[in-house]
Amino acid sequence: MKVIDHLKNSNETLFSFEILPPLKGKSIQSIYDGIDPLLEFNPAFIDVTYHRQEFVYRSRPNGLLEKVSVRKRPGTVGICAAIMYKYHIDAVPHLICGGFSVEETENALIDLQFLGIDNVLLLRGDSIKNESSFVPEPNGHNYAIDLLKQVVKLNNGQYLDDELKDVAPTNFCIGVAGYPEKHFEAPNFQSDLKYLKAKIDAGAEYIVTQMFFDNKKFFDFVDNCRAAGINVPIIPGIKPITTRGQLSMLPSIFHIDIPTELSDAIDKCKDDELIKDIGVEWGIKQCKELIDQKVPSIHFYTMGKSETTKAIAKAVF
């Protein structure tokens, strides 16, 4: 079933979550170990992230450096197929611009269609670590909206080769990302909102937000979206804090604020177990308020670890 149909057919807030593919060389069992404890909450869908290839320089015996392509977390498409086969739960693969040409994107979408996967979450993706800004693949997409338009064209039976005859259109439900605290590259919030609306106007059917720790920022974001004419479902993304280091790491990587009340409580903790308890308690409070406001689903960023998500879900679902 499509994500949008899950949302339309439910009168209650749904439960969903996101997982990471295991590192290259690791077994898929780690995926199952992260999913199994959360099955009791009847997840409507499970997102699987995609990690683009990167490049490292390795020394060779002749003293020269060789540029080598590495991809530390392959397997998004295979994991989605495994989830649907093993659990009969809809899987949502992330598709990104970085590392894909338009031809490779089309081939990936065809593979997904053949596997019966009819949901995608479309993102531009991050820049490679040694790049100061995002650089698209040759003949690739610069922005998420360009990727979105390609998927919409396929849904309308428009392939890159316009000489194909009797083509079968795809039927993807398209989700996109939203940023309650503004995408860090946007010059201002209104500009960010304008580009988000452009994605909805181009065919995106729902929004999943970046993680946040202040519900007011989410509610204000929804109000601003509605005022701008964005009327699709908006799913809040939640991630419980589990370590002291995340107080600096999360704002640095994801460009989000940690409320003073939360950071002060964590500062007083003597070990990470107490910090986990604080993170769960905060997450429970967030989720109860979100459910009271009848959000369509709560989407947990588990990072492959289900313990704290399960603790929160037990208290609110």
Tab-separated table of N, CA and C in Angstrom, residues 19-32 48-52 54 70-76 79 129 303-305:
chain	number	residue	atom	x	y	z
A	19	ILE	N	15.467	3.125	9.137
A	19	ILE	CA	16.640	2.334	9.495
A	19	ILE	C	17.790	2.639	8.534
A	20	LEU	N	18.990	2.299	8.977
A	20	LEU	CA	20.189	2.447	8.158
A	20	LEU	C	20.599	1.097	7.599
A	21	PRO	N	21.014	1.015	6.348
A	21	PRO	CA	21.627	-0.233	5.870
A	21	PRO	C	22.873	-0.553	6.704
A	22	PRO	N	23.179	-1.832	6.900
A	22	PRO	CA	24.394	-2.173	7.646
A	22	PRO	C	25.637	-1.790	6.850
A	23	LEU	N	26.736	-1.621	7.551
A	23	LEU	CA	27.997	-1.343	6.882
A	23	LEU	C	28.360	-2.480	5.938
A	24	LYS	N	29.054	-2.142	4.872
A	24	LYS	CA	29.459	-3.162	3.904
A	24	LYS	C	30.218	-4.294	4.616
A	25	GLY	N	29.867	-5.512	4.282
A	25	GLY	CA	30.489	-6.672	4.907
A	25	GLY	C	29.693	-7.229	6.078
A	26	LYS	N	28.678	-6.474	6.525
A	26	LYS	CA	27.860	-6.937	7.653
A	26	LYS	C	26.608	-7.643	7.125
A	27	SER	N	26.013	-8.439	7.991
A	27	SER	CA	24.845	-9.222	7.626
A	27	SER	C	23.561	-8.399	7.737
A	28	ILE	N	22.527	-8.831	7.014
A	28	ILE	CA	21.219	-8.191	7.119
A	28	ILE	C	20.552	-8.511	8.451
A	29	GLN	N	21.116	-9.448	9.216
A	29	GLN	CA	20.517	-9.798	10.499
A	29	GLN	C	20.429	-8.585	11.416
A	30	SER	N	21.379	-7.661	11.287
A	30	SER	CA	21.326	-6.463	12.130
A	30	SER	C	20.068	-5.643	11.834
A	31	ILE	N	19.607	-5.689	10.588
A	31	ILE	CA	18.361	-5.021	10.224
A	31	ILE	C	17.180	-5.681	10.919
A	32	TYR	N	17.146	-7.008	10.850
A	32	TYR	CA	16.051	-7.735	11.497
A	32	TYR	C	16.060	-7.514	13.010
A	48	VAL	N	14.120	3.184	4.488
A	48	VAL	CA	15.502	2.688	4.426
A	48	VAL	C	16.347	3.766	3.751
A	49	THR	N	17.335	4.269	4.456
A	49	THR	CA	18.148	5.358	3.922
A	49	THR	C	19.086	4.867	2.821
A	50	TYR	N	19.594	5.801	2.051
A	50	TYR	CA	20.582	5.483	1.022
A	50	TYR	C	21.849	6.285	1.291
A	51	HIS	N	22.986	5.636	1.181
A	51	HIS	CA	24.266	6.318	1.387
A	51	HIS	C	25.062	6.287	0.088
A	52	ARG	N	25.356	7.454	-0.418
A	52	ARG	CA	26.058	7.568	-1.691
A	52	ARG	C	27.501	7.103	-1.565
A	54	GLU	N	31.471	7.444	-1.757
A	54	GLU	CA	32.431	8.513	-1.525
A	54	GLU	C	33.787	8.060	-2.042
A	70	VAL	N	34.341	4.235	-2.565
A	70	VAL	CA	33.872	3.351	-1.492
A	70	VAL	C	32.401	3.653	-1.220
A	71	ARG	N	31.679	2.642	-0.848
A	71	ARG	CA	30.290	2.819	-0.435
A	71	ARG	C	30.118	1.970	0.815
A	72	LYS	N	30.065	2.624	1.963
A	72	LYS	CA	30.114	1.906	3.228
A	72	LYS	C	28.784	1.275	3.622
A	73	ARG	N	27.685	1.761	3.029
A	73	ARG	CA	26.365	1.214	3.381
A	73	ARG	C	25.542	0.946	2.115
A	74	PRO	N	25.880	-0.101	1.374
A	74	PRO	CA	25.059	-0.456	0.219
A	74	PRO	C	23.819	-1.230	0.670
A	75	GLY	N	22.905	-1.495	-0.253
A	75	GLY	CA	21.849	-2.450	0.046
A	75	GLY	C	20.455	-1.916	0.236
A	76	THR	N	20.230	-0.606	0.001
A	76	THR	CA	18.901	-0.041	0.265
A	76	THR	C	17.796	-0.793	-0.468
A	79	ILE	N	17.350	-4.370	0.883
A	79	ILE	CA	16.759	-4.360	2.225
A	79	ILE	C	15.262	-4.099	2.142
A	129	LYS	N	32.174	14.402	1.827
A	129	LYS	CA	32.864	15.031	2.954
A	129	LYS	C	33.965	16.000	2.530
A	303	MET	N	18.256	4.995	13.742
A	303	MET	CA	19.696	4.792	13.480
A	303	MET	C	20.082	3.328	13.673
A	304	GLY	N	19.113	2.430	13.436
A	304	GLY	CA	19.381	0.996	13.552
A	304	GLY	C	19.284	0.447	14.959
A	305	LYS	N	18.939	1.300	15.937
A	305	LYS	CA	18.843	0.850	17.328
A	305	LYS	C	17.426	1.100	17.819
